[in-house]
Coordinates of C-alpha atoms and ligand atoms in Angstrom, one line a residue:
M97 CA 130.4 98.5 68.0
A98 CA 130.1 101.8 69.7
V99 CA 125.9 102.2 70.7
H100 CA 125.1 105.7 69.9
I101 CA 121.7 107.0 71.9
V102 CA 119.6 109.5 71.0
G103 CA 117.5 111.5 73.4
S104 CA 116.7 113.4 76.3
I105 CA 118.8 115.2 78.7
N106 CA 117.5 116.6 82.0
I107 CA 117.8 117.9 85.1
D108 CA 116.4 115.5 87.6
I109 CA 114.8 117.7 91.0
I110 CA 114.4 115.1 92.9
T111 CA 112.2 115.2 96.1
S112 CA 112.6 113.2 99.4
L113 CA 108.8 112.3 101.5
H114 CA 107.7 109.9 103.4
R115 CA 104.8 109.3 101.1
L116 CA 103.5 110.6 98.0
P117 CA 100.8 113.2 97.5
L118 CA 97.4 111.9 96.0
P119 CA 95.6 114.8 93.6
G120 CA 94.7 117.5 95.4
E121 CA 96.9 116.7 99.0
T122 CA 100.4 118.4 100.2
V123 CA 102.4 117.1 101.9
L124 CA 105.3 117.4 103.8
A125 CA 109.3 117.3 101.8
E126 CA 111.6 115.8 103.6
A127 CA 115.0 116.3 100.9
T128 CA 115.0 117.6 97.3
A129 CA 118.6 117.3 95.2
R130 CA 119.0 118.8 91.8
L131 CA 121.1 115.9 89.6
P132 CA 121.6 114.7 86.2
G133 CA 118.4 112.8 84.0
G134 CA 116.9 112.0 81.6
K135 CA 116.6 108.6 80.1
G136 CA 118.7 109.9 77.3
A137 CA 121.7 110.5 79.5
N138 CA 120.8 107.6 81.8
Q139 CA 121.3 105.6 79.4
A140 CA 124.2 106.8 78.1
V141 CA 125.6 107.1 81.3
A142 CA 124.5 103.5 81.9
A143 CA 125.7 102.1 79.0
A144 CA 129.6 103.9 79.2
R145 CA 129.7 102.4 83.1
M146 CA 129.6 98.8 81.1
G147 CA 133.2 100.0 79.4
T148 CA 131.7 100.8 75.8
E149 CA 132.1 103.8 73.3
V150 CA 128.7 105.8 73.6
H151 CA 128.4 108.6 71.2
F152 CA 125.4 110.9 72.8
T153 CA 122.8 112.9 70.2
G154 CA 120.4 115.1 72.0
A155 CA 119.4 118.3 72.9
V156 CA 119.9 121.3 75.7
G157 CA 119.3 124.6 76.4
K158 CA 122.4 127.2 75.9
D159 CA 122.3 127.3 79.8
D160 CA 124.3 126.5 83.1
S161 CA 121.8 123.8 83.1
G162 CA 122.9 122.4 79.7
A163 CA 126.6 123.2 80.8
W164 CA 127.0 121.6 83.5
M165 CA 124.4 118.4 82.4
I166 CA 127.6 118.5 78.9
Q167 CA 130.5 118.8 81.4
R168 CA 128.5 115.1 83.9
L169 CA 128.1 113.1 80.6
A170 CA 130.9 114.6 79.2
L171 CA 134.0 112.4 82.7
E172 CA 131.8 109.5 81.8
G173 CA 133.6 109.0 78.7
I174 CA 131.2 110.2 76.6
D175 CA 131.3 111.3 73.4
V176 CA 129.0 114.9 74.0
S177 CA 130.2 116.3 70.3
G178 CA 126.2 115.3 69.1
I179 CA 125.1 117.1 72.0
R180 CA 123.3 121.0 70.3
S181 CA 123.2 124.4 73.2
L182 CA 119.7 126.0 71.4
P183 CA 120.3 129.0 72.3
E184 CA 116.4 130.1 72.9
E185 CA 115.7 126.7 75.4
A186 CA 116.2 126.4 77.9
T187 CA 117.2 123.0 79.5
G188 CA 114.8 120.4 80.3
T189 CA 114.4 119.4 83.1
A190 CA 112.4 117.0 85.7
Y191 CA 110.4 117.3 89.1
I192 CA 111.1 114.0 90.8
A193 CA 109.1 113.0 94.3
V194 CA 110.8 109.6 95.9
D195 CA 108.7 108.2 98.8
A196 CA 110.3 106.8 101.6
L197 CA 109.3 102.3 99.5
G198 CA 111.8 104.2 95.9
E199 CA 108.0 104.5 94.5
N200 CA 108.0 107.9 92.5
Q201 CA 105.9 110.1 90.6
I202 CA 107.8 113.1 87.6
I203 CA 106.4 115.0 85.5
V204 CA 109.2 116.5 82.6
V205 CA 109.2 120.4 81.9
S206 CA 110.6 119.6 77.9
G207 CA 113.2 122.7 77.4
A208 CA 115.2 121.7 73.9
N209 CA 114.7 118.2 74.5
A210 CA 111.5 119.1 72.4
K211 CA 113.0 120.0 69.2
L212 CA 115.7 117.9 68.5
A213 CA 115.2 118.1 64.8
G214 CA 118.0 116.4 61.6
C215 CA 120.3 113.3 63.7
E216 CA 122.1 111.0 61.8
P217 CA 121.3 108.3 60.6
V218 CA 124.0 105.5 62.3
G219 CA 124.9 102.9 60.1
Q220 CA 126.7 101.1 62.5
G221 CA 126.0 99.2 66.5
V222 CA 123.4 99.8 68.4
L223 CA 121.6 102.3 68.3
L224 CA 119.0 103.1 71.7
S225 CA 116.5 106.1 71.8
Q226 CA 113.1 106.3 74.0
L227 CA 110.6 108.7 73.4
E228 CA 111.5 112.3 75.6
V229 CA 112.2 113.4 72.0
P230 CA 110.6 114.0 68.8
I231 CA 108.9 111.4 67.9
P232 CA 109.2 112.3 64.2
T233 CA 113.0 113.0 64.7
L234 CA 113.0 109.4 65.8
A235 CA 111.0 108.6 63.2
E236 CA 113.6 109.9 60.3
L237 CA 116.0 108.5 62.3
F238 CA 115.0 104.7 62.7
A239 CA 114.0 104.9 58.9
K240 CA 117.1 105.5 57.5
S241 CA 120.2 103.9 60.2
G242 CA 120.8 100.9 60.0
A243 CA 122.4 99.8 63.5
L244 CA 120.5 97.5 65.3
R245 CA 117.8 99.3 66.1
I246 CA 116.4 99.1 69.8
L247 CA 113.6 102.0 70.8
N248 CA 112.7 102.1 74.6
T249 CA 108.4 103.3 74.5
A250 CA 108.8 105.2 77.7
P251 CA 106.8 107.2 78.5
A252 CA 104.4 105.6 76.9
L253 CA 103.2 107.9 74.3
I254 CA 100.5 105.8 71.3
E255 CA 101.3 107.8 68.4
A256 CA 105.1 106.0 68.7
K257 CA 103.1 102.9 67.2
A258 CA 104.2 104.9 64.7
L259 CA 108.3 103.9 65.0
F260 CA 107.7 100.3 66.0
T261 CA 107.9 98.8 62.1
H262 CA 111.6 100.2 61.8
V263 CA 112.9 98.9 64.9
D264 CA 114.5 95.1 65.9
I265 CA 114.8 95.2 69.8
L266 CA 111.5 97.6 71.2
V267 CA 111.9 97.6 75.6
L268 CA 109.3 98.7 77.7
N269 CA 107.7 97.6 80.8
R270 CA 104.2 96.5 82.2
P271 CA 102.5 99.7 82.2
E272 CA 103.4 100.4 78.8
L273 CA 102.0 97.5 77.3
D274 CA 98.8 98.0 78.6
I275 CA 98.9 101.3 76.4
Y276 CA 100.5 100.1 73.1
A277 CA 98.6 96.5 73.5
P278 CA 95.9 96.8 76.0
I279 CA 93.9 93.9 76.5
A280 CA 91.4 94.4 74.8
S281 CA 93.6 94.2 72.1
L282 CA 93.7 90.6 72.3
G283 CA 90.2 89.8 73.7
A284 CA 91.8 87.9 76.0
D285 CA 91.0 88.3 79.2
A286 CA 92.6 89.4 82.6
D287 CA 95.5 87.5 82.5
A288 CA 99.0 88.4 83.5
G289 CA 100.5 85.5 83.4
W290 CA 104.0 85.4 80.6
E291 CA 102.3 83.6 78.4
A292 CA 99.6 86.3 78.3
L293 CA 101.7 89.0 78.3
A294 CA 103.8 87.8 75.1
A295 CA 100.8 87.4 73.2
R296 CA 100.2 90.9 73.9
A297 CA 103.6 92.4 73.1
R298 CA 103.1 90.2 69.5
T299 CA 101.1 92.9 68.4
L300 CA 103.1 95.3 68.3
F301 CA 105.3 93.7 66.5
C302 CA 105.5 94.9 62.2
R303 CA 108.0 91.7 61.4
D304 CA 108.9 88.1 61.9
D305 CA 112.6 88.4 63.3
Q306 CA 111.3 92.1 65.8
A307 CA 112.0 91.2 69.6
A308 CA 110.2 92.4 71.9
I309 CA 111.4 92.7 76.3
V310 CA 108.7 93.0 78.8
T311 CA 110.5 94.2 82.1
L312 CA 108.3 93.5 84.8
G313 CA 110.8 95.2 87.4
A314 CA 110.9 92.6 90.6
G315 CA 108.8 89.8 88.0
G316 CA 112.1 89.8 85.5
A317 CA 112.0 90.9 81.7
L318 CA 110.5 88.5 78.8
V319 CA 112.3 87.9 75.8
V320 CA 109.0 87.9 73.6
R321 CA 110.5 86.8 70.3
K322 CA 107.9 85.7 67.2
E323 CA 107.9 81.8 68.2
R324 CA 109.7 81.5 71.8
L325 CA 109.5 83.1 75.4
L326 CA 112.4 83.4 77.9
H327 CA 111.6 84.6 81.0
V328 CA 115.0 86.1 83.2
P329 CA 114.1 86.2 87.1
S330 CA 114.8 89.7 88.5
V331 CA 117.4 89.7 91.4
P332 CA 115.7 90.2 94.7
V333 CA 117.4 93.7 96.5
R334 CA 115.8 95.9 98.5
P335 CA 115.3 99.2 96.5
V336 CA 115.9 103.1 98.1
D337 CA 115.0 104.3 94.3
T338 CA 113.8 103.1 91.5
V339 CA 114.2 106.3 89.4
G340 CA 116.2 105.9 86.0
A341 CA 116.2 101.5 86.8
G342 CA 114.2 100.9 83.6
D343 CA 117.6 103.6 81.8
C344 CA 119.2 101.4 83.5
F345 CA 118.6 97.8 82.3
C346 CA 117.9 99.8 79.3
G347 CA 121.3 101.2 78.3
A348 CA 122.9 97.4 80.4
L349 CA 121.5 96.0 77.0
A350 CA 123.0 98.0 74.6
A351 CA 126.6 98.3 75.9
L352 CA 125.6 93.9 75.9
L353 CA 124.6 93.8 72.3
G354 CA 126.7 95.8 70.8
E355 CA 129.1 93.0 72.5
G356 CA 128.6 90.5 70.1
R357 CA 125.7 89.3 73.3
S358 CA 122.9 87.3 72.7
L359 CA 119.7 88.6 74.0
E360 CA 119.8 85.7 76.8
E361 CA 123.4 86.7 77.3
A362 CA 122.4 90.3 77.8
V363 CA 118.9 90.7 79.0
P364 CA 120.2 88.4 82.8
F365 CA 122.7 90.9 82.9
A366 CA 120.8 94.1 81.8
C367 CA 118.4 92.9 84.9
A368 CA 121.6 92.5 87.4
A369 CA 122.4 95.6 86.5
A370 CA 118.6 97.6 87.1
A371 CA 118.1 95.6 90.3
L372 CA 121.7 97.4 91.5
S373 CA 120.3 101.4 89.8
T374 CA 118.4 100.6 92.8
L375 CA 119.7 100.7 95.7
A376 CA 121.4 103.5 95.2
H377 CA 119.9 107.4 94.9
G378 CA 119.7 109.5 91.9
A379 CA 118.8 108.6 88.2
A380 CA 122.2 109.1 86.0
P381 CA 125.0 109.2 89.5
S382 CA 123.3 105.2 90.6
M383 CA 124.5 103.2 87.7
P384 CA 126.3 101.1 88.5
R385 CA 129.3 100.2 87.1
R386 CA 130.5 97.2 85.2
E387 CA 132.9 94.9 87.6
A388 CA 129.6 95.5 90.6
V389 CA 127.0 93.6 88.0
A390 CA 129.9 91.1 87.3
D391 CA 130.3 90.2 90.2
L392 CA 126.7 90.4 91.2
L393 CA 125.5 87.5 89.1
S394 CA 129.4 84.9 89.7
G395 CA 129.7 86.3 92.9
P396 CA 128.7 84.4 96.4
A397 CA 124.8 84.7 97.3
T398 CA 125.5 88.9 99.1
E399 CA 122.7 90.8 101.3
H400 CA 120.9 92.1 97.9
A401 CA 121.6 88.6 95.7
P402 CA 120.5 86.6 98.6
A403 CA 119.7 83.4 96.0
I404 CA 121.5 84.6 92.8
K405 CA 123.1 81.4 92.3
N406 CA 120.1 79.2 92.4
R407 CA 118.0 81.6 90.3
S408 CA 117.9 81.0 86.3
S409 CA 115.9 81.5 83.0
V410 CA 112.6 79.9 82.0
I411 CA 112.1 78.7 78.5
L412 CA 109.0 78.5 77.2
P413 CA 108.0 76.3 73.5
Ligands
RIB506 O1 113.7 107.5 83.5 C1 113.5 108.8 84.6 C2 114.4 110.0 84.0 O2 113.3 110.3 83.2 C3 114.4 110.5 85.1 O3 115.5 111.1 85.0 C4 114.0 112.4 84.3 O4 114.4 113.3 84.0 C5 113.7 111.4 83.2 O5 113.5 111.8 82.1

């Protein structure tokens, strides 16, 4: 079934640095590049490169950047008929710094993304969104949609908790979990173990049938249900640029779920896709193709995944 992505489109201005600046500090950069990005667009590219039918709804400015982004998404085979070009707005722009270890800092100027409104409900398939478009727009969309609804809670916005009741699967990373479900929410100590993280993720559930996926970067991912917990290990890689890795995870996840795969099947695949995405520069351009992910999961050990064949998921009671 098709994947419907409602989300942001940005031009990423990416600067490579030896190290990220401290507050008030000036650092000299080595290079800068202008690449396609935006969490929604990145997720759409990731899903499309898994071979899935992808429909995108979003907003750009009626400017050269907007036209360029629509063209880039169309070249990926994505249905771009739901992208509006708004005459009064500029296309969203993200200013991204990446250091020599692949860590990053991102500042987003929302532009047209902040004006996205009145989206058609999605009746079937998979709906995937993030929080770079207005929360009221997503609230209406998620409440009215009958599709499998996935919300990637990035960037963390505490007011987005109002959406959670209309979500089937939440995808959040560790810093986002700390914001939506701080340690104090359980009265627990600072235990970072899988069970403790899962307990905090469960405090976000509004219904018994919801699931949360907590992504842990090199630590893999947790699949959290009301009474079950699965840890999926990541694939060991030496990242050159982690920008968009979370988006890659979400896009690949949505694609696999759209094929009718279970979370237990989809999450290891999404972890492998996200790991591969960190081996290239940029966000949307670094999304791997399905064959590369499949090779990584089934093929012989490689320089980037030396132990993949011996890694297995741990199902906890
Ligand atoms: O998740 C990475 C993305 O965040 C970048 O492409 C940037 O545009 C921001 O939206």
